[in-house]
Amino acid sequence: VHHLPTADDPSASGLLASLTSKDDGDTRVWDEALLSVYASVGLKSGCGVPLRFGGRVRGVLVLGFTPGRRDSLADAEFTRSVAYRISMALEHDRLLGQAQRAVAARDRALSTVSHDLRSPLSTIQICADALLDPEPAPLSGIREMGALIGKSVTWMRQIVEDLLDRASLDAGTLALHRQSTCVKDLFGASRELFAPMATEHSIDLVLHEDADLPSVNADPHRLLQVLANLIGNAIKFTPDGGRVELLAQAVEDDLTATLLTGKRGSAVRFTVSDTGLGIATADLTHIFERYWQSPTDHNKGAGLGLAIAKGLIEAHGRQLNVESVVGSGSSFWFTIPVTNGDVLQHYGNGATV
Ligand code: ADP
């Protein structure tokens, strides 16, 4: 048994470089490299055929001939046909792995969603049973049940809408209705949505926007959805007594546009930060994946919130960023361009231009 040179062997380096290059490589390099491979195992000549799968050359099948053997055209044909079969088998294996991973992700999603829908459904069932009780509860109890049913339905609708949003983001069919959007109105709506939850958990909810911020070019409903997801998470993962901040600042995020138009301050930067649990560095790469939740997270949710928020910001042509320190808190931020023609009058430090 002869061992071919390993990757770090100089005699194989030319062949390797040729294999990993974008095209099929320089045939001269191939020839030289193959000759050195034959020489290294005491062969006279041979054929080398690349093995391609997954759209790339991943290896090479070499048929070498001993000095006494005469090579012929049939040998090259034979090598090519074996290489083709090997490539097909490897490609099948790759596609099968891909399909198995997709099925596993779908099963995981289905089980997460069914699990999430189970609790509001059982709340509705309990309320329905109580309402059908031959000795019904007093009127105030019935109203409470009505409120519980309402809350459960809102929760279930949210899960279904999240699934639909993520599916249309994936399919690229989510329609954004961009318009001149007032930051002050977004802040008003966020305060209204989250002040009760913050008070309930004794969390200091601070909203601060720079003075005279221009309107931004965004879909107001979708932008509020992103802010709501980030603020909701911040409150959820911050222990009682902590602090959650929503900031909007004027920034210059596009220097080229600034130079071309002479206008300064082309975007508004939104930041949601908290003094909560923080996110482990290893988890930072996963939090934007759909259906991902930290293994230590026992909160409700399908793990879709951040995946949708990221998709929505990307649909606006920007990126959702995060920084976090375990035990100190997390900070999520993104920028949105100002409405065309709107120029910032003030900057972060309050200086007027
Ligand atoms: P869900 O929709 O279930 O809330 P998300 O996609 O919004 O899921 O969040 C995914 C995971 O990211 C959460 O389960 C949590 O572990 C982590 N996470 C998100 N925001 C924060 C935050 N502000 N602080 C700490 N962990 C967070």
Short mmCIF file of C-alpha atoms and ligand atoms in Angstrom, two decimals:
data_model
loop_
_atom_site.label_atom_id
_atom_site.label_comp_id
_atom_site.label_asym_id
_atom_site.label_seq_id
_atom_site.Cartn_x
_atom_site.Cartn_y
_atom_site.Cartn_z
CA VAL A 1 0.00 0.00 0.00
CA HIS A 2 1.34 3.38 -0.99
CA HIS A 3 0.35 6.53 0.78
CA LEU A 4 -0.17 9.59 -1.32
CA PRO A 5 1.40 12.82 -0.08
CA THR A 6 -0.54 14.65 2.63
CA ALA A 7 -1.74 18.25 2.29
CA ASP A 8 1.38 19.68 3.96
CA ASP A 9 3.72 17.71 1.70
CA PRO A 10 5.37 20.11 -0.82
CA SER A 11 4.81 17.62 -3.65
CA ALA A 12 1.02 17.95 -3.21
CA SER A 13 0.88 21.70 -2.78
CA GLY A 14 0.62 22.53 -6.51
CA LEU A 15 -2.24 20.09 -6.98
CA LEU A 16 -4.02 21.41 -3.89
CA ALA A 17 -3.66 25.01 -5.02
CA SER A 18 -4.99 24.06 -8.42
CA LEU A 19 -7.92 22.13 -6.90
CA THR A 20 -8.97 24.93 -4.60
CA SER A 21 -8.78 27.62 -7.27
CA LYS A 22 -12.09 28.95 -8.64
CA ASP A 23 -11.85 27.32 -12.09
CA ASP A 24 -10.63 23.79 -12.70
CA GLY A 25 -7.11 25.03 -12.36
CA ASP A 26 -4.16 25.45 -14.64
CA THR A 27 -3.76 22.15 -16.53
CA ARG A 28 0.02 22.61 -16.48
CA VAL A 29 -0.07 22.77 -12.69
CA TRP A 30 -2.30 19.71 -12.71
CA ASP A 31 0.14 17.76 -14.87
CA GLU A 32 3.15 18.75 -12.79
CA ALA A 33 1.38 18.07 -9.55
CA LEU A 34 0.11 14.67 -10.72
CA LEU A 35 3.56 13.69 -11.94
CA SER A 36 5.00 14.45 -8.54
CA VAL A 37 2.20 12.38 -6.97
CA TYR A 38 3.05 9.42 -9.25
CA ALA A 39 6.75 9.82 -8.53
CA SER A 40 6.14 9.87 -4.80
CA VAL A 41 4.52 6.42 -4.94
CA GLY A 42 6.80 4.89 -7.59
CA LEU A 43 4.35 4.97 -10.52
CA LYS A 44 5.14 5.73 -14.14
CA SER A 45 2.04 7.62 -15.22
CA GLY A 46 -1.70 7.80 -14.62
CA CYS A 47 -4.93 9.75 -14.89
CA GLY A 48 -6.33 12.27 -12.44
CA VAL A 49 -9.97 13.34 -12.52
CA PRO A 50 -11.46 15.98 -10.22
CA LEU A 51 -14.31 14.97 -7.91
CA ARG A 52 -16.97 17.70 -7.93
CA PHE A 53 -19.93 18.05 -5.65
CA GLY A 54 -21.77 20.92 -4.00
CA GLY A 55 -20.65 23.11 -6.91
CA ARG A 56 -16.93 22.78 -6.09
CA VAL A 57 -13.96 20.54 -6.77
CA ARG A 58 -13.54 18.64 -3.49
CA GLY A 59 -10.96 16.04 -4.35
CA VAL A 60 -9.22 14.14 -7.09
CA LEU A 61 -9.38 10.51 -8.15
CA VAL A 62 -5.99 9.29 -9.34
CA LEU A 63 -5.45 6.07 -11.24
CA GLY A 64 -1.72 5.37 -11.43
CA PHE A 65 0.10 2.93 -13.67
CA THR A 66 3.11 0.87 -12.73
CA PRO A 67 6.15 1.14 -15.06
CA GLY A 68 5.28 -2.08 -16.94
CA ARG A 69 1.69 -1.03 -17.72
CA ARG A 70 0.75 0.71 -20.96
CA ASP A 71 -1.88 3.34 -20.46
CA SER A 72 -4.63 3.85 -23.01
CA LEU A 73 -7.54 6.14 -23.77
CA ALA A 74 -9.85 3.56 -22.19
CA ASP A 75 -8.08 4.10 -18.85
CA ALA A 76 -8.88 7.82 -18.91
CA GLU A 77 -12.50 7.02 -19.77
CA PHE A 78 -12.68 4.46 -16.98
CA THR A 79 -11.22 6.89 -14.44
CA ARG A 80 -13.66 9.59 -15.57
CA SER A 81 -16.65 7.28 -15.19
CA VAL A 82 -15.58 6.11 -11.70
CA ALA A 83 -14.96 9.74 -10.68
CA TYR A 84 -18.44 10.65 -11.95
CA ARG A 85 -20.05 7.89 -9.90
CA ILE A 86 -18.13 8.86 -6.77
CA SER A 87 -19.07 12.54 -7.29
CA MET A 88 -22.75 11.59 -7.69
CA ALA A 89 -22.70 9.46 -4.53
CA LEU A 90 -21.08 12.29 -2.55
CA GLU A 91 -23.56 14.82 -3.99
CA HIS A 92 -26.47 12.58 -2.99
CA ASP A 93 -25.04 12.30 0.48
CA ARG A 94 -24.68 16.09 0.72
CA LEU A 95 -28.27 16.71 -0.49
CA LEU A 96 -29.61 14.05 1.84
CA GLY A 97 -27.86 15.75 4.79
CA GLN A 98 -29.33 19.09 3.72
CA ALA A 99 -32.85 17.63 3.44
CA GLN A 100 -32.51 15.87 6.81
CA ARG A 101 -31.42 19.15 8.47
CA ALA A 102 -34.38 21.00 6.90
CA VAL A 103 -36.83 18.33 8.10
CA ALA A 104 -35.30 18.44 11.61
CA ALA A 105 -35.66 22.27 11.66
CA ARG A 106 -39.28 21.99 10.52
CA ASP A 107 -40.06 19.36 13.19
CA ARG A 108 -38.38 21.50 15.84
CA ALA A 109 -40.44 24.52 14.71
CA LEU A 110 -43.67 22.52 14.72
CA SER A 111 -43.04 21.16 18.19
CA THR A 112 -42.09 24.62 19.53
CA VAL A 113 -45.18 26.21 18.03
CA SER A 114 -47.53 23.42 19.17
CA HIS A 115 -46.04 23.66 22.63
CA ASP A 116 -46.51 27.45 22.64
CA LEU A 117 -50.11 27.21 21.46
CA ARG A 118 -50.99 24.62 24.08
CA SER A 119 -51.07 26.93 27.10
CA PRO A 120 -53.38 29.65 25.70
CA LEU A 121 -55.59 26.87 24.32
CA SER A 122 -55.90 25.21 27.71
CA THR A 123 -56.68 28.60 29.31
CA ILE A 124 -59.54 29.02 26.80
CA GLN A 125 -60.71 25.46 27.49
CA ILE A 126 -60.76 26.06 31.27
CA CYS A 127 -62.72 29.31 30.81
CA ALA A 128 -65.19 27.62 28.42
CA ASP A 129 -65.73 24.77 30.92
CA ALA A 130 -66.34 27.31 33.70
CA LEU A 131 -68.80 29.27 31.54
CA LEU A 132 -70.72 26.06 30.73
CA ASP A 133 -70.87 25.08 34.41
CA PRO A 134 -74.55 24.54 35.39
CA GLU A 135 -73.86 26.75 38.40
CA PRO A 136 -72.16 29.69 36.68
CA ALA A 137 -69.70 31.97 38.47
CA PRO A 138 -70.86 35.46 39.53
CA LEU A 139 -70.78 38.14 36.81
CA SER A 140 -67.39 39.54 37.88
CA GLY A 141 -65.85 36.06 37.48
CA ILE A 142 -67.34 35.77 34.00
CA ARG A 143 -65.79 39.12 33.03
CA GLU A 144 -62.40 37.92 34.28
CA MET A 145 -62.75 34.82 32.14
CA GLY A 146 -63.64 36.96 29.14
CA ALA A 147 -60.46 38.98 29.72
CA LEU A 148 -58.40 35.78 30.02
CA ILE A 149 -59.85 34.42 26.78
CA GLY A 150 -59.06 37.75 25.07
CA LYS A 151 -55.44 37.64 26.31
CA SER A 152 -55.00 34.03 25.19
CA VAL A 153 -56.36 34.83 21.74
CA THR A 154 -53.98 37.83 21.41
CA TRP A 155 -51.10 35.56 22.38
CA MET A 156 -52.08 32.89 19.86
CA ARG A 157 -52.60 35.47 17.13
CA GLN A 158 -49.11 36.86 17.84
CA ILE A 159 -47.55 33.40 17.37
CA VAL A 160 -49.43 32.88 14.09
CA GLU A 161 -48.52 36.37 12.83
CA ASP A 162 -44.86 35.79 13.74
CA LEU A 163 -44.87 32.57 11.72
CA LEU A 164 -46.47 34.29 8.73
CA ASP A 165 -44.08 37.26 8.95
CA ARG A 166 -41.03 35.04 9.08
CA ALA A 167 -42.32 32.98 6.14
CA SER A 168 -42.90 36.08 4.00
CA LEU A 169 -39.51 37.52 4.99
CA ASP A 170 -37.94 34.23 3.87
CA ALA A 171 -39.88 34.29 0.62
CA GLY A 172 -39.01 37.96 0.07
CA THR A 173 -42.71 38.83 -0.22
CA LEU A 174 -43.11 41.02 2.87
CA ALA A 175 -44.30 44.38 1.62
CA LEU A 176 -42.92 47.43 3.42
CA HIS A 177 -45.00 50.59 3.35
CA ARG A 178 -42.26 53.16 3.78
CA GLN A 179 -43.26 56.68 4.55
CA SER A 180 -42.14 59.71 6.48
CA THR A 181 -42.31 58.40 10.05
CA CYS A 182 -42.23 60.61 13.11
CA VAL A 183 -39.86 59.33 15.81
CA LYS A 184 -41.82 61.11 18.55
CA ASP A 185 -44.97 59.16 17.60
CA LEU A 186 -43.03 55.87 17.71
CA PHE A 187 -41.77 56.74 21.17
CA GLY A 188 -45.29 57.67 22.34
CA ALA A 189 -46.63 54.31 21.11
CA SER A 190 -43.73 52.40 22.73
CA ARG A 191 -44.30 54.17 26.06
CA GLU A 192 -48.02 53.37 25.93
CA LEU A 193 -47.33 49.71 25.16
CA PHE A 194 -44.65 49.08 27.77
CA ALA A 195 -45.12 51.49 30.68
CA PRO A 196 -47.62 49.16 32.45
CA MET A 197 -45.31 46.12 32.09
CA ALA A 198 -42.30 48.14 33.32
CA THR A 199 -44.24 49.45 36.33
CA GLU A 200 -45.40 45.92 37.15
CA HIS A 201 -41.74 44.80 37.36
CA SER A 202 -40.44 48.03 38.97
CA ILE A 203 -38.28 48.59 35.91
CA ASP A 204 -37.19 52.12 35.13
CA LEU A 205 -38.25 52.58 31.48
CA VAL A 206 -36.39 55.59 30.06
CA LEU A 207 -37.17 56.91 26.57
CA HIS A 208 -34.97 59.65 25.19
CA GLU A 209 -34.88 61.16 21.73
CA ASP A 210 -32.60 63.97 20.53
CA ALA A 211 -34.36 67.28 20.13
CA ASP A 212 -35.69 68.13 16.62
CA LEU A 213 -35.11 64.69 15.15
CA PRO A 214 -36.25 64.54 11.53
CA SER A 215 -38.71 61.90 10.44
CA VAL A 216 -37.31 58.61 9.17
CA ASN A 217 -38.05 56.75 5.96
CA ALA A 218 -39.61 53.59 7.37
CA ASP A 219 -42.71 51.46 7.60
CA PRO A 220 -44.08 52.83 10.92
CA HIS A 221 -45.99 49.66 11.80
CA ARG A 222 -42.94 47.43 11.19
CA LEU A 223 -40.54 49.79 12.97
CA LEU A 224 -42.79 49.80 16.03
CA GLN A 225 -42.90 45.99 15.80
CA VAL A 226 -39.07 45.87 15.98
CA LEU A 227 -38.91 48.33 18.88
CA ALA A 228 -41.67 46.44 20.69
CA ASN A 229 -39.78 43.17 20.31
CA LEU A 230 -36.52 44.68 21.61
CA ILE A 231 -38.16 46.53 24.52
CA GLY A 232 -40.30 43.47 25.39
CA ASN A 233 -37.19 41.26 25.50
CA ALA A 234 -35.24 43.88 27.48
CA ILE A 235 -37.98 43.98 30.14
CA LYS A 236 -38.35 40.17 30.07
CA PHE A 237 -34.62 39.58 30.66
CA THR A 238 -34.05 42.35 33.22
CA PRO A 239 -34.60 41.51 36.86
CA ASP A 240 -37.10 43.63 38.81
CA GLY A 241 -35.64 46.98 39.80
CA GLY A 242 -33.45 47.27 36.67
CA ARG A 243 -33.42 49.82 33.88
CA VAL A 244 -34.42 49.70 30.18
CA GLU A 245 -33.56 52.55 27.85
CA LEU A 246 -34.78 53.47 24.36
CA LEU A 247 -32.63 56.11 22.65
CA ALA A 248 -32.93 57.83 19.27
CA GLN A 249 -29.93 59.84 18.10
CA ALA A 250 -29.01 61.61 14.90
CA VAL A 251 -26.02 60.00 13.20
CA GLU A 252 -24.09 60.32 9.98
CA ASP A 253 -24.04 56.78 8.72
CA ASP A 254 -23.42 57.38 5.06
CA LEU A 255 -20.35 59.49 4.45
CA THR A 256 -20.63 59.25 0.66
CA ALA A 257 -24.18 60.60 0.73
CA THR A 258 -23.04 63.35 3.08
CA LEU A 259 -20.26 64.36 0.67
CA LEU A 260 -22.54 64.19 -2.39
CA THR A 261 -25.51 66.04 -0.95
CA GLY A 262 -23.67 68.31 1.43
CA LYS A 263 -26.29 67.30 4.01
CA ARG A 264 -25.08 66.01 7.32
CA GLY A 265 -26.71 63.49 9.61
CA SER A 266 -28.34 61.03 7.28
CA ALA A 267 -29.89 58.60 9.73
CA VAL A 268 -31.38 58.09 13.15
CA ARG A 269 -29.84 55.47 15.38
CA PHE A 270 -32.24 53.57 17.66
CA THR A 271 -30.77 51.82 20.68
CA VAL A 272 -32.55 49.59 23.18
CA SER A 273 -30.38 48.75 26.17
CA ASP A 274 -30.99 47.03 29.46
CA THR A 275 -29.24 46.27 32.73
CA GLY A 276 -30.41 42.65 32.54
CA LEU A 277 -28.93 39.17 32.47
CA GLY A 278 -26.88 39.70 29.32
CA ILE A 279 -26.18 37.12 26.63
CA ALA A 280 -23.22 34.70 26.62
CA THR A 281 -20.75 35.34 23.75
CA ALA A 282 -21.37 31.82 22.41
CA ASP A 283 -25.12 32.57 22.22
CA LEU A 284 -24.71 35.90 20.40
CA THR A 285 -24.28 34.04 17.10
CA HIS A 286 -27.57 32.18 17.64
CA ILE A 287 -30.03 34.72 19.02
CA PHE A 288 -31.08 35.93 15.56
CA GLU A 289 -31.74 32.39 14.34
CA ARG A 290 -35.40 31.45 14.14
CA TYR A 291 -36.79 29.22 16.92
CA TRP A 292 -33.62 29.66 18.96
CA GLN A 293 -33.96 30.28 22.66
CA SER A 294 -31.27 30.07 25.27
CA PRO A 295 -31.37 26.63 26.95
CA THR A 296 -31.71 28.45 30.29
CA ASP A 297 -34.60 30.60 29.01
CA HIS A 298 -37.90 29.38 30.40
CA ASN A 299 -39.87 32.33 29.10
CA LYS A 300 -42.77 32.11 26.72
CA GLY A 301 -42.13 32.74 23.06
CA ALA A 302 -41.38 30.84 19.90
CA GLY A 303 -37.85 32.22 19.52
CA LEU A 304 -38.99 34.10 16.44
CA GLY A 305 -38.99 37.68 17.75
CA LEU A 306 -35.34 38.57 17.02
CA ALA A 307 -35.29 36.64 13.73
CA ILE A 308 -38.23 38.77 12.57
CA ALA A 309 -36.76 42.02 13.95
CA LYS A 310 -33.50 41.31 12.09
CA GLY A 311 -35.41 40.51 8.87
CA LEU A 312 -37.46 43.70 9.15
CA ILE A 313 -34.40 45.92 9.66
CA GLU A 314 -32.69 44.18 6.73
CA ALA A 315 -35.80 44.84 4.63
CA HIS A 316 -35.13 48.52 5.43
CA GLY A 317 -31.60 48.04 4.07
CA ARG A 318 -29.87 48.15 7.47
CA GLN A 319 -28.45 45.77 10.09
CA LEU A 320 -29.59 44.88 13.59
CA ASN A 321 -26.57 44.84 15.94
CA VAL A 322 -26.03 43.61 19.46
CA GLU A 323 -23.49 43.96 22.24
CA SER A 324 -23.85 42.20 25.53
CA VAL A 325 -22.00 41.45 28.75
CA VAL A 326 -23.25 38.62 30.93
CA GLY A 327 -24.44 40.02 34.23
CA SER A 328 -24.38 43.66 33.05
CA GLY A 329 -26.91 43.83 30.23
CA SER A 330 -27.45 44.00 26.50
CA SER A 331 -27.71 46.69 23.88
CA PHE A 332 -29.42 46.28 20.49
CA TRP A 333 -29.17 49.03 17.86
CA PHE A 334 -29.85 49.85 14.23
CA THR A 335 -30.08 52.92 12.03
CA ILE A 336 -32.88 54.09 9.73
CA PRO A 337 -32.26 56.73 7.07
CA VAL A 338 -34.00 60.07 7.45
CA THR A 339 -36.77 60.94 5.01
CA ASN A 340 -35.43 62.32 1.74
CA GLY A 341 -35.00 66.05 1.95
CA ASP A 342 -35.07 66.07 5.74
CA VAL A 343 -31.87 67.47 7.20
CA LEU A 344 -30.89 67.10 10.80
CA GLN A 345 -30.86 70.33 12.68
CA HIS A 346 -29.23 68.97 15.80
CA TYR A 347 -26.55 66.43 16.55
CA GLY A 348 -26.05 63.99 19.40
CA ASN A 349 -24.12 66.54 21.43
CA GLY A 350 -26.89 69.08 20.98
CA ALA A 351 -24.91 71.38 18.64
CA THR A 352 -27.08 73.12 16.06
CA VAL A 353 -25.83 73.33 12.47
P1 ADP B 1 -38.81 35.03 21.72
O1 ADP B 1 -39.63 35.47 20.54
O2 ADP B 1 -39.06 33.61 22.15
O3 ADP B 1 -38.76 36.01 22.86
P2 ADP B 1 -36.39 36.10 20.63
O4 ADP B 1 -35.99 35.75 19.24
O5 ADP B 1 -36.99 37.45 20.83
O6 ADP B 1 -37.33 34.94 21.17
O7 ADP B 1 -35.11 35.94 21.56
C1 ADP B 1 -34.32 34.77 21.46
C2 ADP B 1 -33.46 34.59 22.70
O8 ADP B 1 -32.49 35.65 22.78
C3 ADP B 1 -34.24 34.67 23.99
O9 ADP B 1 -34.81 33.42 24.31
C4 ADP B 1 -33.13 35.07 24.97
O10 ADP B 1 -32.40 33.92 25.38
C5 ADP B 1 -32.19 35.96 24.13
N1 ADP B 1 -32.44 37.41 24.35
C6 ADP B 1 -33.11 38.26 23.53
N2 ADP B 1 -33.09 39.53 24.00
C7 ADP B 1 -32.41 39.48 25.17
C8 ADP B 1 -32.03 40.49 26.16
N3 ADP B 1 -32.37 41.78 26.05
N4 ADP B 1 -31.31 40.06 27.23
C9 ADP B 1 -30.95 38.75 27.36
N5 ADP B 1 -31.26 37.77 26.48
C10 ADP B 1 -31.98 38.12 25.39
#
